[in-house]
PDB file of C-alpha atoms in Angstrom:
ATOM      1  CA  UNK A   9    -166.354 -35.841 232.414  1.00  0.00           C
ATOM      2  CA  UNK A  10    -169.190 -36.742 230.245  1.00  0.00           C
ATOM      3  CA  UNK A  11    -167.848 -33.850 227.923  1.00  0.00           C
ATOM      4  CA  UNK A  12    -164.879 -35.367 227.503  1.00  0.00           C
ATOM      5  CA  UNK A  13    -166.482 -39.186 226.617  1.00  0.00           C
ATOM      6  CA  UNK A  14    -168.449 -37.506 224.449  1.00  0.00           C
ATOM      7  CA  UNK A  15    -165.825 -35.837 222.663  1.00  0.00           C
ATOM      8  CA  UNK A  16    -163.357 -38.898 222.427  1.00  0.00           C
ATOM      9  CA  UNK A  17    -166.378 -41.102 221.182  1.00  0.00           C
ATOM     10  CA  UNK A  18    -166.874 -38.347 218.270  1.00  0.00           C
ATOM     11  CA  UNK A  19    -163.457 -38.551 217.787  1.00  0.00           C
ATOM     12  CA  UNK A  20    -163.076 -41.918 217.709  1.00  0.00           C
ATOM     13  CA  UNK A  21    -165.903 -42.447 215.537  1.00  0.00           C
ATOM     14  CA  UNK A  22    -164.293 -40.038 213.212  1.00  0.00           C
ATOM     15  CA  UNK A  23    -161.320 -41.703 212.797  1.00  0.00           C
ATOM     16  CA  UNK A  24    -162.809 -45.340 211.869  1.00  0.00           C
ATOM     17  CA  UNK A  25    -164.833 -43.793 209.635  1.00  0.00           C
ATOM     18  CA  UNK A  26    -161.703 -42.213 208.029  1.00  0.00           C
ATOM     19  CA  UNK A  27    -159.739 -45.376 207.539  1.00  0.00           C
ATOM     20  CA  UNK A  28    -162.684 -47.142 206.432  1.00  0.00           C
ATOM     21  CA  UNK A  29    -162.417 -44.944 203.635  1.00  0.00           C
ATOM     22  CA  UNK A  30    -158.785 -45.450 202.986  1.00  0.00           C
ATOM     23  CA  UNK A  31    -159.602 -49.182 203.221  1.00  0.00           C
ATOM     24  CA  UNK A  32    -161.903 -49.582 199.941  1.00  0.00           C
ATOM     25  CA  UNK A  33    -160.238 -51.292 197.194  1.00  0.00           C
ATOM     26  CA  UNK A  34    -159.454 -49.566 194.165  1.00  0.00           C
ATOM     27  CA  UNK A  35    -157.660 -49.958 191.092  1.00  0.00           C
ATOM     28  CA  UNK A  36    -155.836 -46.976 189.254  1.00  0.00           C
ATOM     29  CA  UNK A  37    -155.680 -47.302 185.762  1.00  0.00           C
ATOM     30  CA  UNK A  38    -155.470 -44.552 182.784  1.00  0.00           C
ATOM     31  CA  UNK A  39    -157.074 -45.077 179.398  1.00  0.00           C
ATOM     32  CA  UNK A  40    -156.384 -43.360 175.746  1.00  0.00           C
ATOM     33  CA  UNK A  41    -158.880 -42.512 172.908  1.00  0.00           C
ATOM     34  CA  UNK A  42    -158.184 -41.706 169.128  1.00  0.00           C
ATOM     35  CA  UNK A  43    -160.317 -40.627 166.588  1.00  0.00           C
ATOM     36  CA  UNK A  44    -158.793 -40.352 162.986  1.00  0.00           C
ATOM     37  CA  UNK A  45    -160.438 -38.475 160.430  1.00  0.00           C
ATOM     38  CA  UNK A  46    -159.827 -36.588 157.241  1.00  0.00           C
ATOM     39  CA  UNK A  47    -160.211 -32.391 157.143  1.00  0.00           C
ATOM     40  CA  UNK A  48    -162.812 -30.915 155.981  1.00  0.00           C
ATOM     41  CA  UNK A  49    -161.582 -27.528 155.428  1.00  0.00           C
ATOM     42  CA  UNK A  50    -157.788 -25.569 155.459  1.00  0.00           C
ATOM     43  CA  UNK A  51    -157.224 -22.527 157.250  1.00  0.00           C
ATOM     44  CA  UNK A  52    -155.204 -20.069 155.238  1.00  0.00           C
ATOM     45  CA  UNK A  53    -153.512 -16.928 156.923  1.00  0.00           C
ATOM     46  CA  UNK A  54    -151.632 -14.957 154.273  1.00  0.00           C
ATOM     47  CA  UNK A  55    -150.094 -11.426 153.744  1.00  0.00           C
ATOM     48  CA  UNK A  56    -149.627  -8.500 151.324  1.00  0.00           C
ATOM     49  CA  UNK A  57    -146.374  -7.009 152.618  1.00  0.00           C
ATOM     50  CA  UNK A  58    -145.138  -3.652 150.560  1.00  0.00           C
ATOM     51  CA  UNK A  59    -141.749  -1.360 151.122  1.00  0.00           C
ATOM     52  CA  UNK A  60    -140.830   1.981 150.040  1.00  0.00           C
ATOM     53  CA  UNK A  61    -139.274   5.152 151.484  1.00  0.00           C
ATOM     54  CA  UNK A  62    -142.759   7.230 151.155  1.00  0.00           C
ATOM     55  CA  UNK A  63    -145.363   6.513 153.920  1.00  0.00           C
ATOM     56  CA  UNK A  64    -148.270   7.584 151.484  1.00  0.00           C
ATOM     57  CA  UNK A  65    -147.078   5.859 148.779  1.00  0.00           C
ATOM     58  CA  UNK A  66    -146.188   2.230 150.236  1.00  0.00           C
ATOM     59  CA  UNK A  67    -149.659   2.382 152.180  1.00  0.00           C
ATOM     60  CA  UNK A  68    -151.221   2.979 148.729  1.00  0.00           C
ATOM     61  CA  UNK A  69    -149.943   0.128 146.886  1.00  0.00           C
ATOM     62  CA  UNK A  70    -150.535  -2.153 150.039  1.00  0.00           C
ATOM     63  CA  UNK A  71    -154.072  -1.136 149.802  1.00  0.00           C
ATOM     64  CA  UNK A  72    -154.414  -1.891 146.240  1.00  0.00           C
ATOM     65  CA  UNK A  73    -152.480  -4.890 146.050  1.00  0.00           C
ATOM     66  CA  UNK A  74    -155.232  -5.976 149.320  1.00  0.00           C
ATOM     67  CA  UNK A  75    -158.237  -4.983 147.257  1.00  0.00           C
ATOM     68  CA  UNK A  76    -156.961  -7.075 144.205  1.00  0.00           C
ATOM     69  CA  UNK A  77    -156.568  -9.936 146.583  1.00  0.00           C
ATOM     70  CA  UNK A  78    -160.049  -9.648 148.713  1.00  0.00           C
ATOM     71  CA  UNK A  79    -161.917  -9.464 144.788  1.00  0.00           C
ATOM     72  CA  UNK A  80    -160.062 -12.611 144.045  1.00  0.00           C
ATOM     73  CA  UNK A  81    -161.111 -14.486 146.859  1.00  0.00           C
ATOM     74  CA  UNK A  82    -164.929 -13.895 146.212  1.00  0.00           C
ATOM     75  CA  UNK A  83    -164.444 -14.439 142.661  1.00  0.00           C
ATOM     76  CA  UNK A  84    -163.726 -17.859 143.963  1.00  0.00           C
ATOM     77  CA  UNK A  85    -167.257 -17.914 145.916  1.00  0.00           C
ATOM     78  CA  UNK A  86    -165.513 -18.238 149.104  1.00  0.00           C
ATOM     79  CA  UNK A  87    -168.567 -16.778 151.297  1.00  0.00           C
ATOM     80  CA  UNK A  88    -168.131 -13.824 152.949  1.00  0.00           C
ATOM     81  CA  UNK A  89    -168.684 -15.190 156.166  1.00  0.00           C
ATOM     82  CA  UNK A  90    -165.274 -17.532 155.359  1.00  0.00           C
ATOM     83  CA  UNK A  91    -162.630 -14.377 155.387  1.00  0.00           C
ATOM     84  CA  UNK A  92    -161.687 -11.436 156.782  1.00  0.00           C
ATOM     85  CA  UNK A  93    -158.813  -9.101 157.527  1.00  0.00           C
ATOM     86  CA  UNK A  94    -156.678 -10.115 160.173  1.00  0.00           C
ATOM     87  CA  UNK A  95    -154.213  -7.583 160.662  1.00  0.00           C
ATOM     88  CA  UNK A  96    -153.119  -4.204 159.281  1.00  0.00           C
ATOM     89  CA  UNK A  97    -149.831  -2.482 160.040  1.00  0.00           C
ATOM     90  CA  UNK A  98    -147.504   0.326 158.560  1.00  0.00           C
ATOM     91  CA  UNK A  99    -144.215   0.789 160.217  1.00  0.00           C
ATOM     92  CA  UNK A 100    -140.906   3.438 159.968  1.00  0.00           C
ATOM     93  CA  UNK A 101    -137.692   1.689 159.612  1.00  0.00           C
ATOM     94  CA  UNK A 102    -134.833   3.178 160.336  1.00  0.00           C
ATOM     95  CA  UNK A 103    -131.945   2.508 158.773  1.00  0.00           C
ATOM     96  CA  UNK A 104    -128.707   3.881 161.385  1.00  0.00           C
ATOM     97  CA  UNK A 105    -126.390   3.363 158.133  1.00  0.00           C
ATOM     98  CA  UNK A 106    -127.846   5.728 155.428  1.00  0.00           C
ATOM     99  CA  UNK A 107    -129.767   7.439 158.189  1.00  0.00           C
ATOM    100  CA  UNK A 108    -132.710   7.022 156.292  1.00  0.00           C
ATOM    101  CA  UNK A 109    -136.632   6.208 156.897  1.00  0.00           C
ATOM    102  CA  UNK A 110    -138.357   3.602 155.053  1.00  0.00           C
ATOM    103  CA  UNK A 111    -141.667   2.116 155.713  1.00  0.00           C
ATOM    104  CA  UNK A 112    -143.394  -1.590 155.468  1.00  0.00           C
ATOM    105  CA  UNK A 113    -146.747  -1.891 154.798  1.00  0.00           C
ATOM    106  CA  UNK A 114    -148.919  -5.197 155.473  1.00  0.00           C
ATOM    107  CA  UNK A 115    -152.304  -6.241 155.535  1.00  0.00           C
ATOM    108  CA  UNK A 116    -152.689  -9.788 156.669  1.00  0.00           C
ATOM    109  CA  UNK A 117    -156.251 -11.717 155.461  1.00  0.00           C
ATOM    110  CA  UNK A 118    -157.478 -15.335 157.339  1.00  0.00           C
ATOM    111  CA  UNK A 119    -159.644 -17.857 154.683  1.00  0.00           C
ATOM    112  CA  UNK A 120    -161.626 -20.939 155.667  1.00  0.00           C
ATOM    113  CA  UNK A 121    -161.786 -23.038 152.421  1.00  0.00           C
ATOM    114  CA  UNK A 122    -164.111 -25.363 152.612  1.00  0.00           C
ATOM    115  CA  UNK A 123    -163.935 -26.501 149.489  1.00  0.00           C
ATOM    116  CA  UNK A 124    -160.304 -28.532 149.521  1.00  0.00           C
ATOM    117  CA  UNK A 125    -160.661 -28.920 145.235  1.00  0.00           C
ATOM    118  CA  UNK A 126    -160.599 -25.316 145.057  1.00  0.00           C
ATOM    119  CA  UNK A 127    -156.966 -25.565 147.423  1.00  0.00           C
ATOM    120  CA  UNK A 128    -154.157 -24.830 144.388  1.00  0.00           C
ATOM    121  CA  UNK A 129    -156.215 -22.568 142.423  1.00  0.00           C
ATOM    122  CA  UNK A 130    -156.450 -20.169 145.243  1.00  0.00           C
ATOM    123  CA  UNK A 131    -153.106 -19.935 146.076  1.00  0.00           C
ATOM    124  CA  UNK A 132    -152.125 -19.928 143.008  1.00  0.00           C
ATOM    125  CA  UNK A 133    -154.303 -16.992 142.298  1.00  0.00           C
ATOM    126  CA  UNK A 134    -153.553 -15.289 145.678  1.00  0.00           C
ATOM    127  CA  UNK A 135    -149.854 -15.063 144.824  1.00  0.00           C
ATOM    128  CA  UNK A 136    -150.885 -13.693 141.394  1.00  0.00           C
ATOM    129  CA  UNK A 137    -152.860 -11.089 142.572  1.00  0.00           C
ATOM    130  CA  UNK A 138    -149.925  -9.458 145.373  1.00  0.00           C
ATOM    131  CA  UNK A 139    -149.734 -12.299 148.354  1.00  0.00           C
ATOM    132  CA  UNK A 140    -146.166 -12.416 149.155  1.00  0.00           C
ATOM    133  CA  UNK A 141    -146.067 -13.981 152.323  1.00  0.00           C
ATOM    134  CA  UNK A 142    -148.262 -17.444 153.333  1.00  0.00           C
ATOM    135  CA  UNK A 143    -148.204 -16.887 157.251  1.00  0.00           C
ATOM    136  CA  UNK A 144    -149.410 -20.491 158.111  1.00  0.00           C
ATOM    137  CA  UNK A 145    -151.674 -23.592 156.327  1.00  0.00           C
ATOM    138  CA  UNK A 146    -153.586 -25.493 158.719  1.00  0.00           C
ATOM    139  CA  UNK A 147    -155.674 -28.589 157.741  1.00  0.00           C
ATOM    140  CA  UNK A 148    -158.723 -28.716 159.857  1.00  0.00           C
ATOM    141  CA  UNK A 149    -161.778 -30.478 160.565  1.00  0.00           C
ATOM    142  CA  UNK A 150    -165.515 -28.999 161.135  1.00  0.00           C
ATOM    143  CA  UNK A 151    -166.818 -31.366 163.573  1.00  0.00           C
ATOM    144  CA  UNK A 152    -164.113 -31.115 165.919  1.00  0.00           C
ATOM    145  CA  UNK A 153    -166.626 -31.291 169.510  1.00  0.00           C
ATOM    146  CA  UNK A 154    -168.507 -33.679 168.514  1.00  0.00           C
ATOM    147  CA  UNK A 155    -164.565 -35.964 167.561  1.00  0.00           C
ATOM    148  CA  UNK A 156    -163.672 -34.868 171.414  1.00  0.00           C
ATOM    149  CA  UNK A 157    -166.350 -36.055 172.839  1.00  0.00           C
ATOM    150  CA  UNK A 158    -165.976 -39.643 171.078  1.00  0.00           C
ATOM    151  CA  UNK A 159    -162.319 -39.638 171.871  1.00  0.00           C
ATOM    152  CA  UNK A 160    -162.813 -39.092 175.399  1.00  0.00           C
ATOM    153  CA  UNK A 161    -165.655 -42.173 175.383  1.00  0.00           C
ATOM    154  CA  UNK A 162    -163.038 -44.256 174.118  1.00  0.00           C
ATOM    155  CA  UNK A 163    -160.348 -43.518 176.456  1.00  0.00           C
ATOM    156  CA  UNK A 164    -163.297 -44.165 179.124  1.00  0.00           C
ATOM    157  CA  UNK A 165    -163.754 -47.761 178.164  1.00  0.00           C
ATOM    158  CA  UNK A 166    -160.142 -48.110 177.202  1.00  0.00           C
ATOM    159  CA  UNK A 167    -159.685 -47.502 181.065  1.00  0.00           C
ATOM    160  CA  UNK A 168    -162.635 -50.036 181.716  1.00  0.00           C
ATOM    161  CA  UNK A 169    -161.228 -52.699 179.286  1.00  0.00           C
ATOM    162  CA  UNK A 170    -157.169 -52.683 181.143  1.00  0.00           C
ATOM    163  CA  UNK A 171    -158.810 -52.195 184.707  1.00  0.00           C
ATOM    164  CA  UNK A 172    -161.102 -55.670 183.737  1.00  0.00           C
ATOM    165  CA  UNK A 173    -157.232 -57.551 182.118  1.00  0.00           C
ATOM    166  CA  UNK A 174    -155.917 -56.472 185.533  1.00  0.00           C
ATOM    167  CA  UNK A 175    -158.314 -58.309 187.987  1.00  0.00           C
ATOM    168  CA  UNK A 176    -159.673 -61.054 186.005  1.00  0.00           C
ATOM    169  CA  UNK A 177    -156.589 -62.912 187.230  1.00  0.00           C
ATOM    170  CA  UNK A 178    -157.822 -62.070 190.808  1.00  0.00           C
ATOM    171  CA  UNK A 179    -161.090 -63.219 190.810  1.00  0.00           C
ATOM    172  CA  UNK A 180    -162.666 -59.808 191.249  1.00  0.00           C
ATOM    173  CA  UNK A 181    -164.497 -57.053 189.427  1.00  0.00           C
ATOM    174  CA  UNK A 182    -164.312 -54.024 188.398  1.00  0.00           C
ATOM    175  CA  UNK A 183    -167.443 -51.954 189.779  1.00  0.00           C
ATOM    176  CA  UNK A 184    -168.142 -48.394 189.612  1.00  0.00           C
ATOM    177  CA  UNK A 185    -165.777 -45.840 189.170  1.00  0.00           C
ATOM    178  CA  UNK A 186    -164.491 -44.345 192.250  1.00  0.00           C
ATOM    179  CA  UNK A 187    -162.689 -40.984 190.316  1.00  0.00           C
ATOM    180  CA  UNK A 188    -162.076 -39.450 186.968  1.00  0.00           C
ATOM    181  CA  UNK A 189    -159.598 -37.196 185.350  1.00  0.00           C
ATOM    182  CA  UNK A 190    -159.301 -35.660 182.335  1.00  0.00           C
ATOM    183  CA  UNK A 191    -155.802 -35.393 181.069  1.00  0.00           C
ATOM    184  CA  UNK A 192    -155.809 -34.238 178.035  1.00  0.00           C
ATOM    185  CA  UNK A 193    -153.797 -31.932 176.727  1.00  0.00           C
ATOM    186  CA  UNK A 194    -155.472 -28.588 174.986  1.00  0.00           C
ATOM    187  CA  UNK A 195    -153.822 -28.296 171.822  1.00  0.00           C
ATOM    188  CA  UNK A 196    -155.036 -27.874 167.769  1.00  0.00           C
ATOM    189  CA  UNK A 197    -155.133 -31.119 166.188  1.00  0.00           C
ATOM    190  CA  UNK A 198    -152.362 -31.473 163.063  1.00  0.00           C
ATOM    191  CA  UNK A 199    -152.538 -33.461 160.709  1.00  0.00           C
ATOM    192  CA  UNK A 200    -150.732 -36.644 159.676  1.00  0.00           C
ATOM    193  CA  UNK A 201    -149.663 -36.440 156.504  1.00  0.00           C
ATOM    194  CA  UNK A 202    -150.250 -38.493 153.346  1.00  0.00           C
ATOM    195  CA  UNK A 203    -149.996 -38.540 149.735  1.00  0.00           C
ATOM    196  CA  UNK A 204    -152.872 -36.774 148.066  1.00  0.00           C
ATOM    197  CA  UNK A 205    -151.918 -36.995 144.075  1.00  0.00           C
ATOM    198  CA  UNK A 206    -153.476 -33.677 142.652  1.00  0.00           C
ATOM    199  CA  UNK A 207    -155.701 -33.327 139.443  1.00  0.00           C
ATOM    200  CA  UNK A 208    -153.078 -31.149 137.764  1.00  0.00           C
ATOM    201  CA  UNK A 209    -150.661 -32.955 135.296  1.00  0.00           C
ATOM    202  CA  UNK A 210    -147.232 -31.999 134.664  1.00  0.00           C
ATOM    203  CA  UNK A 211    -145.844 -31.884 130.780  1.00  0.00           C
ATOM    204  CA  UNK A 212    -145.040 -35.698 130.332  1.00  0.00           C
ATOM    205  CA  UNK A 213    -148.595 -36.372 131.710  1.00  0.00           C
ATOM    206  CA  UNK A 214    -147.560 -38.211 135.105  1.00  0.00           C
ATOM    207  CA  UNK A 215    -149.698 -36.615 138.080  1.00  0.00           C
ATOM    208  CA  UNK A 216    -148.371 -34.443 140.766  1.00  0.00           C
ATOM    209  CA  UNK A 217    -148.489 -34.892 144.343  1.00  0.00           C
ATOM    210  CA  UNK A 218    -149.028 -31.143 145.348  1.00  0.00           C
ATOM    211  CA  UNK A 219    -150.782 -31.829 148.887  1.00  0.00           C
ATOM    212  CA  UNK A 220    -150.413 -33.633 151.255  1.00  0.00           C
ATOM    213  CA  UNK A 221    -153.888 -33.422 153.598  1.00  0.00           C
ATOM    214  CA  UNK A 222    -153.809 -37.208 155.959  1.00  0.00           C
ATOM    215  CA  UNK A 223    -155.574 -36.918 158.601  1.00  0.00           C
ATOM    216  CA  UNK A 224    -156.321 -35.247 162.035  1.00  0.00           C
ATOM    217  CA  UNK A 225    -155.547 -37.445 165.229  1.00  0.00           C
ATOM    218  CA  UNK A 226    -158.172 -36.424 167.857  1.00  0.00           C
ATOM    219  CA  UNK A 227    -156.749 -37.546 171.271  1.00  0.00           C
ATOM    220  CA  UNK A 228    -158.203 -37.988 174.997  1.00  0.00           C
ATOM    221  CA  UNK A 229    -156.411 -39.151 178.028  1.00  0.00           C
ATOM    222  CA  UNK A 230    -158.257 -39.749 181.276  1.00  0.00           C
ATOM    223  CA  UNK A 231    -157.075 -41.567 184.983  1.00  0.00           C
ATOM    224  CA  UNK A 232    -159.777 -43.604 186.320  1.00  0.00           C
ATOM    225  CA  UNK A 233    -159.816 -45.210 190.025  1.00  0.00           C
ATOM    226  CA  UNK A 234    -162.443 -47.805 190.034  1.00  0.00           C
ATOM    227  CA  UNK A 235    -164.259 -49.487 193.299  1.00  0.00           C
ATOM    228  CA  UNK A 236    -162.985 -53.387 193.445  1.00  0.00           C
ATOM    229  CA  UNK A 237    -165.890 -56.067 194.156  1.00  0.00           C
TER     230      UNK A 237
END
């Protein structure tokens, strides 16, 4: 008998302290930060792409074509560290029709320019020297954790600030905070784009707008609960 008090006591005890949890007040509220800023640096992946009927042959003049390109690039004192080869392939193509072979060569080489002047003489020069394909030109910035973590402060006291507009009508306040989560979504930041008139002139002498950089939207979203007092 004094087994079974002693259990439903436990129990009991159990239970109040359950929906005394349940019971505190909270308010739910989720909060948004942005950072703006302009890149820093463009991310160039571009590709040397040869075709010919001889396997030899069409890796040859991919090869040289590659070299001419990788001498250009540190000609433009893009350091070492800054590019490298991303991808090499040479593949048979069959051709059902004329039931013949042919083959396509490519050699596919990443750059981080840091340097944005230098932007329209490189590409200009990499499509001089055999660059036949631009795979993708991303506008980045450098300091990318350190724009996170200031995004997700902001969303933080964006939270605080609409939890405060919510009870001030109430007479209460917003103490700590009871849960947080992160919501953002993992993603590479693009950029918003804006007119950026280039130095280069055109033949009556009126400027050119030949990139377009804007800037990169950092974003954070959290969901805070916070303790009502």
């Amino acid at each position: 008998m004094k087994k079974a008090v002693l259990f439903l006591t436990i129990m009991f005890m159990t239970m109040s302290y359950a929906q005394e949890t349940k019971q505190i007040p909270q308010i739910n509220v989720n909060g948004e930060g942005k950072v703006k800023v302009a890149p820093d640096q463009v991310c160039i992946s571009a590709t040397v792409e040869t075709k010919g009927n001889n396997a030899k042959d069409v890796k040859k003049q991919n090869d040289e074509k590659i070299d001419a390109v990788l001498k250009f690039i540190k000609k433009m004192n893009v350091p070492t560290a800054d590019f490298k080869t991303k991808q090499v392939a040479l593949n048979p193509q069959y051709d059902y029709d004329k039931k013949k072979t042919s083959y396509n060569a490519t050699q596919t080489v990443e750059i981080v320019l840091k340097d944005l002047s230098k932007y329209d003489d490189l590409m200009d020069g990499l499509v001089q020297q055999g660059i036949n394909r631009i795979d993708r030109v991303s506008f980045e910035t450098s300091k990318l954790v350190q724009l996170e973590t200031e995004a997700r402060k902001l969303a933080i006291k964006d939270a605080k600030l609409k939890a405060e507009d919510y009870v001030s009508v109430l007479g209460q306040k917003v103490g700590k905070a009871y849960t947080i989560s992160d919501n953002t979504q993992v993603y590479r930041p693009q950029p918003m784009y804006a007119a950026m008139k280039s130095m280069a002139m055109d033949s009556a002498g009126a400027s050119n707008e030949t990139l377009a950089i804007g800037e990169i939207e950092v974003t954070a979203n959290v969901s805070v609960s916070f303790v009502l007092e």
